[in-house]
Amino acid sequence: MKSYGAAILVLLVLSLAAAGHGALQYGFYKGKCGTKDVEAIITGIVRQRFFGDTKIVAALLRMQFHDCFVRGCDASILLDGPSTEKTAPPNFSVFGYDLIDKIKAAVELACPGVVSCADIIIAATRDAVALAGGLRYQVQLGRRDGLISQAGDSLRNLPAPTITVPQSIQTFRAKGLSTSDMVLLLGGHTVGITRCSVIKDRLYNFRGTGKPDPTLNPNFLQLLRSFACPKIGGDNNMVFLDDPSSSLKVDNSFYKQLLQNKGILPIDQALALDPATKRIVQQLAANPTQFLTQFNQALVKLGAVQVLTGTQGQIRKNCRRRN
Ligand code: HEM
């Protein structure tokens, strides 16, 4: 009898804890917005934007990463203000905030105060990935929005492109993500661009040697030097992170490029050379479907980093401001 009472007590404590912390759930918004389908509203707006501007896929993937790595996936990247995360240099080239505003306005109209900005980032990224050739995946929702956003947190948490593989493994591990998750998530560079200024030292003066990075494929080096990134000027010229013919598509060609020593960012190329990661790169380069499936799983894991749920944080009315 005593142990029966104790079990009830434990259950009671657990359910009270759950009320405070909650958990992410599939179909979280079902029935919370009358008869309206919140996820379908988000998908519709992402589709509309995608068909006019495919760059939105890269924007959302990067936004999810830069949000989740800094105080968790709590939409802290969206807050406006003099020294919030979006003012930190690693976020200067992040865009797509207007799309999030548009989605937020639509879901607020459907059911005010219900859908978090943090969930919008995650669901919109899922939709964008599927539109760009990825597989559609289910996302668990129920995140709440954070109250704090500080530029210094972005500077401390977002890795620089010159990070080494062992350092990057550590950084991802600190967020609960494995080495394979890291290699898969860097596969986000299958879409999108960087600028010439970011890679100039690799092409002309690698680590102060006055020479190019010896790991770069020599023909590719010449191509980059002549067309995308001259020694003088051209700092804002676009450089595709993947093969240009595939750089709007979510696929495994990024890993194939790495195996040919055509990685653009130093950390990308290093994945194919470091003993801790090169086998994973080889496997992903050889198996297109494995990449698509596992990339989604890694995004789901990224989307669960340090989330606020239950009664934590708030549901912002406007993603750019605390209530
Ligand atoms: C060690 C980890 C990472 C480093 C050091 C890194 C670094 C960078 C850098 C330097 C750029 C170019 C930015 C610019 O020129 O303005 C970039 C772009 C990008 N990153 Fe990463 N990244 C990392 C991980 C990730 C992850 C995990 C994702 C998503 C899952 C991601 C998605 C993207 C995308 C999509 C772009 C292209 C953005 C665009 O075209 O606007 N990155 N990244």
GROMACS .gro file of C-alpha atoms and ligand atoms in nm:
model
  366
    1MET     CA    1   0.000   0.000   0.000
    2LYS     CA    2   0.287   0.228   0.098
    3SER     CA    3   0.469   0.173  -0.234
    4TYR     CA    4   0.140   0.231  -0.423
    5GLY     CA    5   0.110   0.573  -0.255
    6ALA     CA    6   0.472   0.649  -0.332
    7ALA     CA    7   0.418   0.562  -0.699
    8ILE     CA    8   0.121   0.801  -0.718
    9LEU     CA    9   0.333   1.072  -0.560
   10VAL     CA   10   0.612   1.016  -0.812
   11LEU     CA   11   0.360   1.032  -1.099
   12LEU     CA   12   0.214   1.353  -0.957
   13VAL     CA   13   0.557   1.515  -0.927
   14LEU     CA   14   0.647   1.403  -1.280
   15SER     CA   15   0.327   1.541  -1.427
   16LEU     CA   16   0.371   1.873  -1.244
   17ALA     CA   17   0.726   1.893  -1.379
   18ALA     CA   18   0.593   1.816  -1.725
   19ALA     CA   19   0.341   2.101  -1.694
   20GLY     CA   20   0.629   2.341  -1.636
   21HIS     CA   21   0.867   2.200  -1.893
   22GLY     CA   22   0.638   2.031  -2.140
   23ALA     CA   23   0.786   1.848  -2.432
   24LEU     CA   24   0.803   1.887  -2.805
   25GLN     CA   25   0.528   1.696  -2.981
   26TYR     CA   26   0.424   1.595  -3.330
   27GLY     CA   27   0.101   1.773  -3.427
   28PHE     CA   28   0.141   2.010  -3.131
   29TYR     CA   29  -0.091   2.273  -3.280
   30LYS     CA   30  -0.371   2.031  -3.373
   31GLY     CA   31  -0.690   2.162  -3.213
   32LYS     CA   32  -0.510   2.467  -3.065
   33CYS     CA   33  -0.607   2.696  -3.353
   34GLY     CA   34  -0.973   2.603  -3.395
   35THR     CA   35  -1.009   2.399  -3.711
   36LYS     CA   36  -0.715   2.572  -3.878
   37ASP     CA   37  -0.400   2.381  -3.968
   38VAL     CA   38  -0.106   2.590  -3.846
   39GLU     CA   39   0.158   2.384  -4.027
   40ALA     CA   40  -0.034   2.413  -4.355
   41ILE     CA   41  -0.046   2.793  -4.318
   42ILE     CA   42   0.333   2.799  -4.274
   43THR     CA   43   0.391   2.563  -4.568
   44GLY     CA   44   0.172   2.776  -4.798
   45ILE     CA   45   0.371   3.094  -4.727
   46VAL     CA   46   0.709   2.922  -4.761
   47ARG     CA   47   0.602   2.772  -5.095
   48GLN     CA   48   0.493   3.109  -5.226
   49ARG     CA   49   0.828   3.264  -5.132
   50PHE     CA   50   1.032   2.971  -5.263
   51PHE     CA   51   0.886   2.994  -5.612
   52GLY     CA   52   0.988   3.361  -5.631
   53ASP     CA   53   1.318   3.329  -5.445
   54THR     CA   54   1.497   2.996  -5.402
   55LYS     CA   55   1.767   3.159  -5.186
   56ILE     CA   56   1.519   3.136  -4.902
   57VAL     CA   57   1.620   2.771  -4.848
   58ALA     CA   58   1.976   2.870  -4.758
   59ALA     CA   59   1.848   3.160  -4.550
   60LEU     CA   60   1.623   2.939  -4.338
   61LEU     CA   61   1.875   2.661  -4.287
   62ARG     CA   62   2.131   2.911  -4.169
   63MET     CA   63   1.875   3.086  -3.951
   64GLN     CA   64   1.782   2.759  -3.779
   65PHE     CA   65   2.150   2.686  -3.711
   66HIS     CA   66   2.228   3.036  -3.584
   67ASP     CA   67   1.918   3.038  -3.365
   68CYS     CA   68   1.959   2.690  -3.216
   69PHE     CA   69   2.330   2.726  -3.139
   70VAL     CA   70   2.276   3.042  -2.937
   71ARG     CA   71   2.062   2.996  -2.622
   72GLY     CA   72   1.885   2.707  -2.794
   73CYS     CA   73   1.605   2.717  -3.055
   74ASP     CA   74   1.416   3.003  -2.891
   75ALA     CA   75   1.393   3.260  -3.174
   76SER     CA   76   1.644   3.480  -2.991
   77ILE     CA   77   1.797   3.556  -3.331
   78LEU     CA   78   1.477   3.736  -3.433
   79LEU     CA   79   1.472   4.002  -3.160
   80ASP     CA   80   1.547   4.358  -3.276
   81GLY     CA   81   1.756   4.591  -3.063
   82PRO     CA   82   2.089   4.769  -3.037
   83SER     CA   83   2.303   4.472  -2.931
   84THR     CA   84   2.088   4.168  -2.999
   85GLU     CA   85   2.212   3.854  -3.175
   86LYS     CA   86   2.126   3.982  -3.522
   87THR     CA   87   2.375   4.267  -3.476
   88ALA     CA   88   2.667   4.024  -3.425
   89PRO     CA   89   2.903   3.991  -3.727
   90PRO     CA   90   2.832   3.617  -3.788
   91ASN     CA   91   2.467   3.716  -3.840
   92PHE     CA   92   2.527   4.013  -4.074
   93SER     CA   93   2.450   3.801  -4.379
   94VAL     CA   94   2.157   3.613  -4.227
   95PHE     CA   95   1.831   3.706  -4.400
   96GLY     CA   96   1.471   3.589  -4.430
   97TYR     CA   97   1.343   3.774  -4.123
   98ASP     CA   98   1.069   3.927  -4.342
   99LEU     CA   99   0.941   3.579  -4.429
  100ILE     CA  100   0.915   3.492  -4.059
  101ASP     CA  101   0.723   3.819  -4.003
  102LYS     CA  102   0.484   3.729  -4.283
  103ILE     CA  103   0.421   3.382  -4.141
  104LYS     CA  104   0.378   3.521  -3.791
  105ALA     CA  105   0.121   3.775  -3.913
  106ALA     CA  106  -0.075   3.495  -4.082
  107VAL     CA  107  -0.077   3.264  -3.780
  108GLU     CA  108  -0.163   3.551  -3.545
  109LEU     CA  109  -0.462   3.625  -3.766
  110ALA     CA  110  -0.569   3.261  -3.749
  111CYS     CA  111  -0.522   3.225  -3.373
  112PRO     CA  112  -0.354   3.502  -3.171
  113GLY     CA  113  -0.087   3.417  -2.915
  114VAL     CA  114  -0.064   3.046  -2.996
  115VAL     CA  115   0.222   2.978  -3.237
  116SER     CA  116   0.577   3.054  -3.128
  117CYS     CA  117   0.835   3.224  -3.347
  118ALA     CA  118   1.079   2.948  -3.251
  119ASP     CA  119   0.846   2.685  -3.403
  120ILE     CA  120   0.796   2.897  -3.715
  121ILE     CA  121   1.173   2.888  -3.788
  122ILE     CA  122   1.181   2.508  -3.751
  123ALA     CA  123   0.866   2.433  -3.953
  124ALA     CA  124   0.954   2.683  -4.229
  125THR     CA  125   1.303   2.531  -4.264
  126ARG     CA  126   1.150   2.186  -4.294
  127ASP     CA  127   0.920   2.312  -4.572
  128ALA     CA  128   1.204   2.484  -4.756
  129VAL     CA  129   1.425   2.173  -4.747
  130ALA     CA  130   1.146   1.963  -4.899
  131LEU     CA  131   1.087   2.221  -5.173
  132ALA     CA  132   1.456   2.223  -5.267
  133GLY     CA  133   1.482   1.850  -5.333
  134GLY     CA  134   1.505   1.720  -4.978
  135LEU     CA  135   1.262   1.472  -4.826
  136ARG     CA  136   0.970   1.605  -4.626
  137TYR     CA  137   1.004   1.523  -4.256
  138GLN     CA  138   0.787   1.556  -3.949
  139VAL     CA  139   0.888   1.816  -3.694
  140GLN     CA  140   0.799   1.817  -3.329
  141LEU     CA  141   0.664   2.153  -3.217
  142GLY     CA  142   0.578   2.325  -2.890
  143ARG     CA  143   0.882   2.552  -2.848
  144ARG     CA  144   0.840   2.882  -2.668
  145ASP     CA  145   1.017   3.209  -2.741
  146GLY     CA  146   1.309   3.333  -2.535
  147LEU     CA  147   1.336   3.669  -2.365
  148ILE     CA  148   1.709   3.731  -2.402
  149SER     CA  149   1.915   3.807  -2.712
  150GLN     CA  150   2.275   3.925  -2.683
  151ALA     CA  151   2.528   3.976  -2.961
  152GLY     CA  152   2.806   3.839  -2.737
  153ASP     CA  153   2.631   3.501  -2.715
  154SER     CA  154   2.637   3.469  -3.096
  155LEU     CA  155   3.005   3.558  -3.106
  156ARG     CA  156   3.084   3.297  -2.842
  157ASN     CA  157   2.870   3.017  -2.984
  158LEU     CA  158   2.883   3.042  -3.363
  159PRO     CA  159   3.189   2.872  -3.511
  160ALA     CA  160   3.423   3.057  -3.750
  161PRO     CA  161   3.489   2.896  -4.092
  162THR     CA  162   3.850   2.834  -3.988
  163ILE     CA  163   3.750   2.612  -3.694
  164THR     CA  164   3.932   2.276  -3.697
  165VAL     CA  165   3.745   1.945  -3.709
  166PRO     CA  166   3.835   1.850  -3.348
  167GLN     CA  167   3.721   2.194  -3.224
  168SER     CA  168   3.402   2.168  -3.426
  169ILE     CA  169   3.332   1.819  -3.287
  170GLN     CA  170   3.364   1.967  -2.936
  171THR     CA  171   3.136   2.259  -3.020
  172PHE     CA  172   2.865   2.032  -3.158
  173ARG     CA  173   2.905   1.786  -2.871
  174ALA     CA  174   2.845   2.067  -2.625
  175LYS     CA  175   2.502   2.106  -2.790
  176GLY     CA  176   2.428   1.733  -2.765
  177LEU     CA  177   2.514   1.661  -3.129
  178SER     CA  178   2.742   1.378  -3.242
  179THR     CA  179   3.025   1.383  -3.495
  180SER     CA  180   2.793   1.236  -3.761
  181ASP     CA  181   2.528   1.496  -3.680
  182MET     CA  182   2.794   1.761  -3.734
  183VAL     CA  183   2.902   1.623  -4.073
  184LEU     CA  184   2.538   1.592  -4.180
  185LEU     CA  185   2.447   1.941  -4.064
  186LEU     CA  186   2.743   2.097  -4.242
  187GLY     CA  187   2.576   1.936  -4.544
  188GLY     CA  188   2.349   2.241  -4.514
  189HIS     CA  189   2.622   2.398  -4.727
  190THR     CA  190   2.472   2.202  -5.017
  191VAL     CA  191   2.277   2.524  -5.076
  192GLY     CA  192   2.390   2.881  -5.052
  193ILE     CA  193   2.685   3.104  -5.097
  194THR     CA  194   2.967   3.286  -4.930
  195ARG     CA  195   3.160   3.589  -5.040
  196CYS     CA  196   3.510   3.611  -5.186
  197SER     CA  197   3.643   3.798  -4.881
  198VAL     CA  198   3.569   3.495  -4.661
  199ILE     CA  199   3.800   3.264  -4.862
  200LYS     CA  200   4.059   3.505  -5.003
  201ASP     CA  201   4.335   3.398  -4.767
  202ARG     CA  202   4.284   3.033  -4.875
  203LEU     CA  203   4.341   3.133  -5.236
  204TYR     CA  204   4.638   3.366  -5.196
  205ASN     CA  205   4.791   3.370  -4.851
  206PHE     CA  206   4.696   3.064  -4.650
  207ARG     CA  207   4.787   3.112  -4.285
  208GLY     CA  208   5.035   3.386  -4.381
  209THR     CA  209   5.241   3.158  -4.611
  210GLY     CA  210   5.195   3.378  -4.919
  211LYS     CA  211   5.073   3.061  -5.094
  212PRO     CA  212   4.729   2.902  -5.147
  213ASP     CA  213   4.589   2.631  -4.921
  214PRO     CA  214   4.770   2.316  -5.043
  215THR     CA  215   4.457   2.105  -4.991
  216LEU     CA  216   4.269   2.294  -5.266
  217ASN     CA  217   4.233   2.117  -5.601
  218PRO     CA  218   4.477   2.314  -5.830
  219ASN     CA  219   4.237   2.346  -6.127
  220PHE     CA  220   3.960   2.457  -5.898
  221LEU     CA  221   4.194   2.708  -5.738
  222GLN     CA  222   4.264   2.862  -6.080
  223LEU     CA  223   3.893   2.875  -6.156
  224LEU     CA  224   3.814   3.049  -5.829
  225ARG     CA  225   4.099   3.295  -5.876
  226SER     CA  226   4.004   3.386  -6.232
  227PHE     CA  227   3.626   3.399  -6.208
  228ALA     CA  228   3.508   3.451  -5.854
  229CYS     CA  229   3.781   3.586  -5.639
  230PRO     CA  230   4.063   3.803  -5.775
  231LYS     CA  231   4.359   3.893  -5.556
  232ILE     CA  232   4.261   4.260  -5.552
  233GLY     CA  233   3.899   4.366  -5.508
  234GLY     CA  234   3.588   4.157  -5.570
  235ASP     CA  235   3.539   4.106  -5.197
  236ASN     CA  236   3.163   4.081  -5.228
  237ASN     CA  237   3.164   3.845  -5.526
  238MET     CA  238   2.946   3.541  -5.467
  239VAL     CA  239   3.104   3.198  -5.431
  240PHE     CA  240   2.877   2.892  -5.425
  241LEU     CA  241   2.942   2.657  -5.134
  242ASP     CA  242   2.851   2.357  -5.351
  243ASP     CA  243   2.895   2.286  -5.723
  244PRO     CA  244   2.710   2.583  -5.887
  245SER     CA  245   2.493   2.343  -6.092
  246SER     CA  246   2.359   2.195  -5.768
  247SER     CA  247   2.380   2.485  -5.529
  248LEU     CA  248   2.005   2.546  -5.515
  249LYS     CA  249   1.938   2.180  -5.447
  250VAL     CA  250   1.944   1.987  -5.122
  251ASP     CA  251   2.149   1.683  -5.224
  252ASN     CA  252   2.475   1.502  -5.149
  253SER     CA  253   2.683   1.667  -5.422
  254PHE     CA  254   2.846   1.886  -5.153
  255TYR     CA  255   3.026   1.577  -5.017
  256LYS     CA  256   3.135   1.473  -5.367
  257GLN     CA  257   3.291   1.817  -5.405
  258LEU     CA  258   3.480   1.770  -5.080
  259LEU     CA  259   3.624   1.439  -5.202
  260GLN     CA  260   3.759   1.624  -5.507
  261ASN     CA  261   3.920   1.884  -5.278
  262LYS     CA  262   3.675   2.147  -5.396
  263GLY     CA  263   3.543   2.248  -5.055
  264ILE     CA  264   3.501   2.624  -5.028
  265LEU     CA  265   3.510   2.689  -4.655
  266PRO     CA  266   3.814   2.553  -4.470
  267ILE     CA  267   3.596   2.356  -4.227
  268ASP     CA  268   3.406   2.197  -4.519
  269GLN     CA  269   3.724   2.074  -4.686
  270ALA     CA  270   3.867   1.957  -4.353
  271LEU     CA  271   3.573   1.716  -4.309
  272ALA     CA  272   3.701   1.511  -4.602
  273LEU     CA  273   4.058   1.505  -4.472
  274ASP     CA  274   4.028   1.452  -4.098
  275PRO     CA  275   4.038   1.087  -3.985
  276ALA     CA  276   3.744   1.147  -3.750
  277THR     CA  277   3.509   1.251  -4.031
  278LYS     CA  278   3.639   1.140  -4.370
  279ARG     CA  279   3.464   0.802  -4.368
  280ILE     CA  280   3.132   0.969  -4.298
  281VAL     CA  281   3.193   1.207  -4.591
  282GLN     CA  282   3.276   0.913  -4.821
  283GLN     CA  283   2.955   0.731  -4.721
  284LEU     CA  284   2.736   1.035  -4.770
  285ALA     CA  285   2.896   1.110  -5.106
  286ALA     CA  286   2.819   0.755  -5.219
  287ASN     CA  287   2.461   0.736  -5.088
  288PRO     CA  288   2.223   1.013  -5.196
  289THR     CA  289   1.922   0.873  -5.010
  290GLN     CA  290   2.119   0.816  -4.692
  291PHE     CA  291   2.214   1.184  -4.694
  292LEU     CA  292   1.856   1.302  -4.748
  293THR     CA  293   1.717   1.083  -4.470
  294GLN     CA  294   1.991   1.148  -4.218
  295PHE     CA  295   2.015   1.520  -4.293
  296ASN     CA  296   1.651   1.550  -4.187
  297GLN     CA  297   1.714   1.353  -3.869
  298ALA     CA  298   2.009   1.578  -3.785
  299LEU     CA  299   1.795   1.888  -3.843
  300VAL     CA  300   1.534   1.747  -3.605
  301LYS     CA  301   1.806   1.699  -3.342
  302LEU     CA  302   1.938   2.050  -3.402
  303GLY     CA  303   1.581   2.175  -3.360
  304ALA     CA  304   1.561   2.021  -3.013
  305VAL     CA  305   1.870   2.193  -2.869
  306GLN     CA  306   1.794   2.366  -2.535
  307VAL     CA  307   1.432   2.437  -2.624
  308LEU     CA  308   1.194   2.624  -2.396
  309THR     CA  309   0.861   2.447  -2.353
  310GLY     CA  310   0.556   2.437  -2.123
  311THR     CA  311   0.537   2.763  -1.933
  312GLN     CA  312   0.894   2.875  -1.999
  313GLY     CA  313   0.955   3.189  -2.206
  314GLN     CA  314   0.654   3.327  -2.391
  315ILE     CA  315   0.469   3.322  -2.722
  316ARG     CA  316   0.571   3.654  -2.879
  317LYS     CA  317   0.303   3.854  -3.056
  318ASN     CA  318   0.566   4.001  -3.286
  319CYS     CA  319   0.879   3.794  -3.350
  320ARG     CA  320   1.099   4.105  -3.336
  321ARG     CA  321   0.993   4.208  -2.985
  322ARG     CA  322   0.930   4.060  -2.643
  323ASN     CA  323   0.566   4.102  -2.537
  324HEM     C1  324   3.116   2.447  -3.800
  324HEM     C2  325   2.998   2.486  -3.842
  324HEM     C3  326   2.972   2.592  -3.946
  324HEM     C4  327   3.051   2.694  -3.989
  324HEM     C5  328   3.190   2.731  -3.943
  324HEM     C6  329   2.976   2.764  -4.091
  324HEM     C7  330   3.021   2.877  -4.158
  324HEM     C8  331   2.955   2.940  -4.260
  324HEM     C9  332   3.003   3.054  -4.332
  324HEM    C10  333   3.134   3.128  -4.305
  324HEM    C11  334   2.914   3.084  -4.429
  324HEM    C12  335   2.921   3.199  -4.529
  324HEM    C13  336   2.855   3.321  -4.473
  324HEM    C14  337   2.877   3.445  -4.555
  324HEM     O1  338   2.958   3.448  -4.645
  324HEM     O2  339   2.809   3.543  -4.527
  324HEM    C15  340   2.806   2.989  -4.417
  324HEM    C16  341   2.696   2.988  -4.497
  324HEM    C17  342   2.592   2.900  -4.480
  324HEM     N1  343   2.576   2.810  -4.377
  324HEM    FE1  344   2.718   2.753  -4.248
  324HEM     N2  345   2.856   2.703  -4.107
  324HEM    C18  346   2.849   2.598  -4.021
  324HEM    C19  347   2.742   2.513  -4.004
  324HEM    C20  348   2.623   2.526  -4.068
  324HEM    C21  349   2.505   2.448  -4.039
  324HEM    C22  350   2.497   2.345  -3.927
  324HEM    C23  351   2.409   2.488  -4.125
  324HEM    C24  352   2.266   2.442  -4.137
  324HEM    C25  353   2.224   2.323  -4.109
  324HEM    C26  354   2.465   2.588  -4.211
  324HEM    C27  355   2.402   2.649  -4.314
  324HEM    C28  356   2.458   2.745  -4.396
  324HEM    C29  357   2.395   2.793  -4.518
  324HEM    C30  358   2.266   2.740  -4.579
  324HEM    C31  359   2.479   2.891  -4.570
  324HEM    C32  360   2.455   2.974  -4.697
  324HEM    C33  361   2.381   3.101  -4.659
  324HEM    C34  362   2.339   3.186  -4.778
  324HEM     O3  363   2.351   3.146  -4.893
  324HEM     O4  364   2.288   3.295  -4.752
  324HEM     N3  365   2.595   2.611  -4.172
  324HEM     N4  366   2.833   2.903  -4.313
   0.00000   0.00000   0.00000
